[in-house]
XYZ file of N, CA and C in Angstrom:
180
model
N -143.474 -48.459 -52.926
C -143.259 -49.877 -52.962
C -144.599 -50.653 -52.780
N -144.758 -51.838 -53.087
C -145.886 -52.661 -52.706
C -145.702 -53.422 -51.449
N -146.658 -54.182 -51.129
C -146.688 -54.885 -49.733
C -145.505 -55.899 -49.708
N -145.339 -56.623 -50.792
C -144.270 -57.612 -50.781
C -142.883 -56.958 -50.580
N -142.660 -55.814 -51.133
C -141.499 -55.131 -51.084
C -141.318 -54.665 -49.675
N -142.446 -54.217 -49.028
C -142.474 -53.748 -47.689
C -142.042 -54.821 -46.741
N -142.609 -56.073 -46.935
C -142.293 -57.214 -46.066
C -140.674 -57.370 -46.167
N -140.182 -57.404 -47.387
C -138.787 -57.696 -47.614
C -137.967 -56.542 -46.794
N -138.439 -55.303 -46.855
C -137.638 -54.219 -46.200
C -137.714 -54.441 -44.650
N -138.786 -55.064 -44.154
C -139.014 -55.293 -42.752
C -138.020 -56.586 -42.373
N -137.941 -57.514 -43.284
C -137.001 -58.552 -42.986
C -135.530 -58.053 -42.890
N -135.282 -56.999 -43.588
C -133.799 -56.469 -43.536
C -133.654 -55.674 -42.214
N -134.824 -55.558 -41.399
C -134.676 -54.704 -40.148
C -135.225 -53.351 -40.213
N -135.878 -53.034 -41.363
C -136.299 -51.703 -41.455
C -137.816 -51.443 -41.064
N -138.171 -50.175 -40.854
C -139.556 -49.830 -40.516
C -140.228 -49.415 -41.883
N -141.478 -49.776 -42.069
C -142.171 -49.270 -43.232
C -143.529 -48.634 -42.737
N -144.123 -47.876 -43.677
C -145.389 -47.272 -43.265
C -146.167 -46.965 -44.457
N -147.478 -46.740 -44.357
C -148.342 -46.191 -45.322
C -148.755 -44.835 -44.861
N -149.250 -43.978 -45.692
C -149.637 -42.738 -45.318
C -150.885 -42.715 -44.357
N -151.583 -43.727 -44.305
C -152.736 -43.822 -43.514
C -152.439 -44.573 -42.171
N -151.226 -44.924 -41.936
C -150.974 -45.748 -40.709
C -149.597 -45.401 -40.182
N -149.352 -45.765 -38.958
C -148.052 -45.600 -38.361
C -146.946 -46.568 -38.823
N -145.782 -46.426 -38.480
C -144.680 -47.263 -38.789
C -144.821 -48.749 -38.291
N -144.503 -49.706 -39.037
C -144.680 -51.085 -38.800
C -143.378 -51.840 -38.952
N -143.211 -52.759 -38.101
C -141.975 -53.538 -38.030
C -142.206 -55.054 -37.794
N -141.292 -55.856 -37.916
C -141.369 -57.238 -37.482
C -141.014 -57.290 -35.984
N -141.852 -57.724 -35.178
C -141.602 -57.883 -33.713
C -140.922 -59.313 -33.545
N -140.009 -59.430 -32.577
C -139.422 -60.698 -32.247
C -138.822 -61.378 -33.553
N -138.202 -60.479 -34.260
C -137.538 -60.910 -35.625
C -136.575 -62.180 -35.366
N -136.737 -63.183 -36.163
C -135.876 -64.293 -36.175
C -136.311 -65.411 -35.138
N -137.447 -65.167 -34.481
C -137.894 -66.179 -33.529
C -139.194 -66.800 -34.069
N -139.699 -67.891 -33.509
C -140.993 -68.439 -33.845
C -142.123 -67.570 -33.495
N -141.903 -66.529 -32.698
C -142.910 -65.695 -32.202
C -143.078 -64.480 -33.002
N -142.361 -64.255 -34.246
C -142.325 -63.003 -34.961
C -143.758 -62.675 -35.512
N -144.115 -61.388 -35.568
C -145.321 -60.973 -36.047
C -145.146 -59.490 -36.478
N -146.108 -59.020 -37.271
C -146.014 -57.554 -37.737
C -146.588 -56.769 -36.580
N -145.951 -55.598 -36.218
C -146.445 -54.714 -35.157
C -146.129 -53.339 -35.404
N -146.981 -52.496 -34.836
C -146.825 -51.019 -34.927
C -145.616 -50.700 -33.920
N -144.939 -49.582 -34.068
C -143.945 -49.223 -33.240
C -144.195 -49.376 -31.739
N -145.410 -49.175 -31.317
C -145.799 -49.190 -29.860
C -146.010 -50.650 -29.496
N -145.891 -51.622 -30.376
C -146.089 -52.972 -29.986
C -147.353 -53.618 -30.316
N -148.321 -52.833 -30.613
C -149.636 -53.393 -30.959
C -149.518 -54.235 -32.253
N -150.228 -55.379 -32.308
C -150.144 -56.151 -33.569
C -150.812 -55.413 -34.733
N -150.202 -55.648 -35.872
C -150.707 -55.098 -37.140
C -151.299 -56.249 -37.989
N -152.587 -56.081 -38.304
C -153.309 -57.072 -39.109
C -153.563 -56.467 -40.375
N -152.842 -56.731 -41.556
C -153.050 -56.052 -42.810
C -154.485 -56.429 -43.335
N -155.124 -55.387 -43.905
C -156.318 -55.514 -44.579
C -155.963 -55.774 -46.066
N -157.021 -56.173 -46.768
C -156.901 -56.414 -48.191
C -156.395 -55.066 -48.859
N -156.889 -53.923 -48.437
C -156.427 -52.675 -49.021
C -154.951 -52.419 -48.673
N -154.440 -52.849 -47.579
C -153.054 -52.720 -47.151
C -152.268 -53.623 -48.220
N -152.778 -54.835 -48.342
C -151.992 -55.707 -49.154
C -151.954 -55.410 -50.586
N -152.926 -54.631 -51.127
C -152.962 -54.219 -52.521
C -152.370 -52.785 -52.793
N -152.106 -52.167 -51.711
C -151.645 -50.758 -51.791
C -150.196 -50.710 -52.431
N -149.917 -49.664 -53.158
C -148.619 -49.395 -53.700
C -147.985 -48.211 -53.068
N -148.495 -47.690 -51.924
C -147.961 -46.551 -51.401
C -147.111 -46.798 -50.102
N -146.580 -48.025 -49.907
C -145.735 -48.303 -48.866
C -144.359 -47.532 -48.940
N -143.830 -47.099 -47.822
C -142.522 -46.407 -47.881
C -141.793 -46.741 -46.625
N -140.388 -46.778 -46.756
C -139.521 -46.988 -45.707
C -139.593 -45.855 -44.665
N -139.763 -46.085 -43.413
C -139.770 -45.017 -42.359
C -138.415 -44.805 -41.891
N -138.083 -43.604 -41.491
C -136.782 -43.284 -40.996
C -136.682 -43.494 -39.497
């Protein structure tokens, strides 16, 4: 899936990942404080390569 599809999967409550990174989710979903974060809570700042990648997948 691409980055946009990964964002939509996270909006549905799922975890997504790329082969080069850990699982990413939306932290504080549904609040004004929501942001993308790794499972351990560290913020995820997507690079241009992340945004253009087609290798996103849903994590179990």
